[in-house]
């Protein structure tokens, strides 16, 4: 087991990464306020892993309640969130009860937001079971639900007290979900870690083949990058926005197609290609470098072309982005491979041209 | 104009109390992040005061959007909250836009919660227009909506950047709402300010008659008490819970009858009588003192008896209280007039007897 620390002062917390961690109640107990937890999971993950986790906790003398949500981004809405509140109230959970999110990014985002809001805030633990959640969404305290007009529009910054990433849970992950997670892994290489990018270019097939050592390394390295950025800029006043490479374009794809059509990581991959293409048009990347990025995504079996929504529609959807400031779109672009920047001066025509060039 | 300060370090903020403040854009401008605001009001307050506020801001060069919600506690729910999000997204409000809540406690609670959640947090200003909001709910950062199983169950601690209390708005307040606000005014005297309690016993009729000087004094004194408690215990780990005198019983009345039947302040008055009665049974108050409390509420035209829901039903509803810890009800009781305490050892039978004694 490896342990990283997210350095946030009196709200600092550990990330444990390793094998066979789900049954390790001893890792969870020190982070509970009382011996009472409420587990939020979904209908795919629950049947696989809920019993292992809840049995271990029950044997340690912890009272366990649980709720299972329907699986998928399409359910990341208020109605489904309310099922968590219904369970918490029906089971008489208190504000000292700890909410544990057991699942992927959607479960973590919704469980975290429910924990942030229930009785104005209850303790919260992330047990991510997808690659995407283990390398990205479970770390850093961003929680949210979607609004029909924009992804992750309603939410909170709310840090967990512990992230417990059991790599063994990736064994049951569908190929498509594994690939989606790799999009965020590749992202860290592109935005701030050229050495990791080089490692990925050499080892991507090992990750696709689920080589345990390669996965453990990639998860640990990704979490380290994420933890550093979050510690420096918790509420995204600056640097943290760089983690959104490809996300402004990607959110437009997700919202435009309807939540759940594309996986988040798939939209991020295609969106990153648009960001790379725009970076090329600004003279920052060469054609060969854009091709290198595309090759990496293709080796990860990710889409490198966006759906044909029309550039107008993309721009309309992107205007709701949280990084918009004084009406101006602020995009994460690549100054070079391994170094992202925030750019607020791109012309609408250039953005539209980059989108058109990367759709088909 | 009087100005108090809520001392919360880098999130400290001023409370301005005085006459003709609604048109004073100069008091608001220093607290905006950009020259863009979204005003949340309701269908009763909006027609009276929205134009004065929005015109003043527009003349100062501020872009103004607005949404009006239906009036009343019955609408303090997710569906109505979502109307705020719809407006914010339709009007392309950014996370740097400032949300201004113009109205009473419900508008402030919902506007504040919307501001806490929209794009994970936007700046927020309170412009309370009821006595209850001016003396209590606009100060201290508690925001929430109701759940069918419990009042204020879903919410956030989210501090405003400014509270602007224009006493002139009380001129249009219905008598019943004025009385409801007086319940919270009397509360400060009962829990921690015996000198103020004595002043109230001498001056209550002046408040009921809306004497401007008396109201200004009572509001300023109430806000001073509230600001001191909030600064010492922002997230209610301890002392802040004392502000909930009568609220555990009162919330049971509100939830049990259906939100909106009784005004919050009315439920707090009847609930405080139950707390006083239980304090008497514990030997802390004499009969004459309980009668003094009751007389004060009656002079404020407030109910001193709860509705006949049955003690069982009260206890069931009270079990959802946010102060419940390890299954045990923690009640705010009166050790003496002017000094409240948290008490976790009351017997269910004693609590039930106190409820029965104060219902009819």
XYZ file of N, CA and C in Angstrom, chain A residues 31-38 88-89 91-99 114-124 158 161, chain B residues 142-143 151-157 233-244 248 251 319-332 342:
210
model
N -10.889 7.515 10.876
C -11.434 8.711 10.225
C -12.930 8.897 10.467
N -13.538 7.998 11.246
C -14.958 8.149 11.575
C -15.111 9.054 12.794
N -16.189 9.847 12.827
C -16.423 10.658 14.024
C -17.168 9.829 15.067
N -18.127 9.006 14.595
C -18.804 8.057 15.483
C -18.818 6.707 14.769
N -19.213 5.657 15.461
C -19.225 4.320 14.840
C -20.528 4.117 14.071
N -20.708 4.978 13.066
C -21.950 4.942 12.300
C -21.632 5.474 10.915
N -21.955 4.675 9.880
C -21.708 5.135 8.509
C -22.944 4.903 7.645
N -23.015 5.682 6.570
C -24.035 5.488 5.535
C -23.275 5.348 4.220
N -30.838 8.834 4.380
C -30.184 9.379 5.579
C -31.219 9.735 6.646
N -32.327 10.317 6.212
C -33.356 10.709 7.181
C -34.128 9.503 7.685
N -33.104 6.525 7.988
C -32.233 5.730 8.859
C -31.737 6.531 10.056
N -32.299 7.734 10.237
C -31.925 8.574 11.371
C -30.424 8.842 11.437
N -29.813 9.042 10.291
C -28.396 9.388 10.312
C -28.232 10.783 10.887
N -27.154 10.963 11.654
C -26.916 12.240 12.324
C -25.839 13.014 11.580
N -25.606 14.234 11.990
C -24.572 14.992 11.279
C -23.174 14.501 11.642
N -23.086 13.633 12.627
C -21.792 13.022 12.957
C -21.600 11.673 12.259
N -22.641 11.161 11.609
C -22.523 9.935 10.814
C -21.597 10.223 9.624
N -20.787 9.220 9.235
C -19.880 9.413 8.101
C -20.484 8.808 6.832
N -20.532 9.603 5.766
C -21.009 9.081 4.482
C -19.819 8.511 3.715
N -24.029 15.236 -1.324
C -25.008 14.918 -0.273
C -24.391 15.128 1.105
N -23.137 14.676 1.284
C -22.467 14.854 2.572
C -22.268 16.333 2.892
N -21.962 17.124 1.859
C -21.759 18.566 2.071
C -23.041 19.239 2.546
N -24.195 18.748 2.082
C -25.479 19.425 2.336
C -26.277 18.850 3.493
N -26.098 17.554 3.791
C -26.968 16.938 4.794
C -26.695 17.557 6.166
N -27.715 18.136 6.734
C -27.580 18.842 8.016
C -26.414 19.832 7.971
N -26.209 20.412 6.806
C -25.150 21.412 6.536
C -23.731 20.835 6.643
N -23.594 19.518 6.493
C -22.249 18.964 6.413
C -21.999 17.817 7.361
N -21.716 16.624 6.805
C -21.367 15.445 7.606
C -20.033 14.916 7.102
N -19.285 14.147 7.929
C -17.992 13.617 7.470
C -18.167 12.697 6.262
N -17.097 12.586 5.470
C -17.223 11.978 4.149
C -15.928 11.228 3.799
N -15.940 20.216 -1.087
C -16.119 19.535 0.197
C -15.152 18.365 0.252
N -12.380 12.875 4.217
C -11.420 12.689 5.303
C -10.442 11.584 4.973
N -26.145 30.522 8.001
C -26.908 29.274 7.875
C -27.861 29.395 6.689
N -27.747 28.479 5.759
C -28.650 28.455 4.610
C -29.207 27.047 4.502
N -37.088 20.015 8.821
C -36.854 21.391 8.422
C -35.352 21.697 8.329
N -34.971 22.466 7.337
C -33.582 22.911 7.157
C -32.598 21.743 7.133
N -33.013 20.610 6.601
C -32.170 19.410 6.631
C -31.086 19.449 5.554
N -31.331 20.194 4.456
C -30.398 20.217 3.339
C -29.891 21.646 3.201
N -28.587 21.859 3.449
C -28.119 23.234 3.393
C -26.614 23.343 3.517
N -26.179 24.561 3.821
C -24.742 24.811 3.909
C -24.493 25.948 4.888
N -23.303 25.949 5.501
C -22.822 27.151 6.163
C -22.157 27.997 5.086
N -18.392 30.562 17.230
C -18.718 29.158 16.922
C -19.485 29.096 15.605
N -18.759 29.323 14.506
C -19.418 29.473 13.205
C -20.259 28.254 12.817
N -19.700 27.051 13.008
C -20.381 25.864 12.475
C -21.099 25.048 13.546
N -21.434 25.727 14.648
C -22.252 25.111 15.691
C -21.636 23.848 16.277
N -20.414 23.968 16.716
C -19.810 22.871 17.470
C -20.207 22.968 18.939
N -20.629 24.145 19.364
C -20.954 24.318 20.773
C -21.985 25.404 21.006
N -21.484 26.590 21.469
C -22.342 27.683 21.919
C -23.446 28.064 20.937
N -23.151 27.984 19.616
C -24.135 28.457 18.642
C -25.473 27.735 18.767
N -25.420 26.487 19.239
C -26.658 25.718 19.385
C -27.650 26.421 20.306
N -27.140 27.274 21.224
C -28.040 27.967 22.154
C -29.024 28.868 21.430
N -28.648 29.311 20.217
C -29.552 30.155 19.433
C -30.811 29.391 19.027
N -30.777 28.079 19.221
C -31.920 27.257 18.827
C -32.913 27.025 19.962
N -36.134 23.115 18.447
C -36.347 21.674 18.266
C -37.839 21.363 18.392
N -39.549 23.248 15.314
C -39.443 22.566 14.021
C -40.436 21.405 13.938
N -36.807 13.613 16.731
C -35.680 12.677 16.588
C -34.844 12.997 15.356
N -35.407 13.768 14.413
C -34.635 14.161 13.225
C -33.812 15.427 13.466
N -33.880 15.988 14.669
C -33.191 17.253 14.915
C -31.690 17.137 14.656
N -31.102 18.221 14.153
C -29.671 18.215 13.831
C -28.799 18.128 15.074
N -29.364 18.429 16.235
C -28.560 18.360 17.460
C -28.563 16.959 18.083
N -29.302 16.019 17.499
C -29.292 14.645 18.028
C -27.872 14.081 17.899
N -27.380 13.453 18.965
C -26.025 12.902 18.964
C -26.076 11.531 19.601
N -25.587 10.525 18.874
C -25.629 9.137 19.348
C -27.041 8.779 19.787
N -28.021 9.199 18.978
C -29.407 8.857 19.245
C -30.054 9.649 20.367
N -29.294 10.540 21.009
C -29.810 11.272 22.167
C -30.173 12.703 21.791
N -31.359 13.098 22.182
C -31.840 14.445 21.923
C -31.085 15.431 22.811
N -30.524 16.467 22.205
C -29.865 17.511 22.990
C -30.716 18.763 22.903
N -31.238 19.185 24.011
C -32.190 20.294 24.013
C -31.562 21.566 24.584
N -32.003 22.704 24.052
C -31.610 23.988 24.628
C -32.644 24.330 25.692
N -27.178 23.686 26.961
C -27.510 22.479 26.212
C -27.660 21.349 27.208
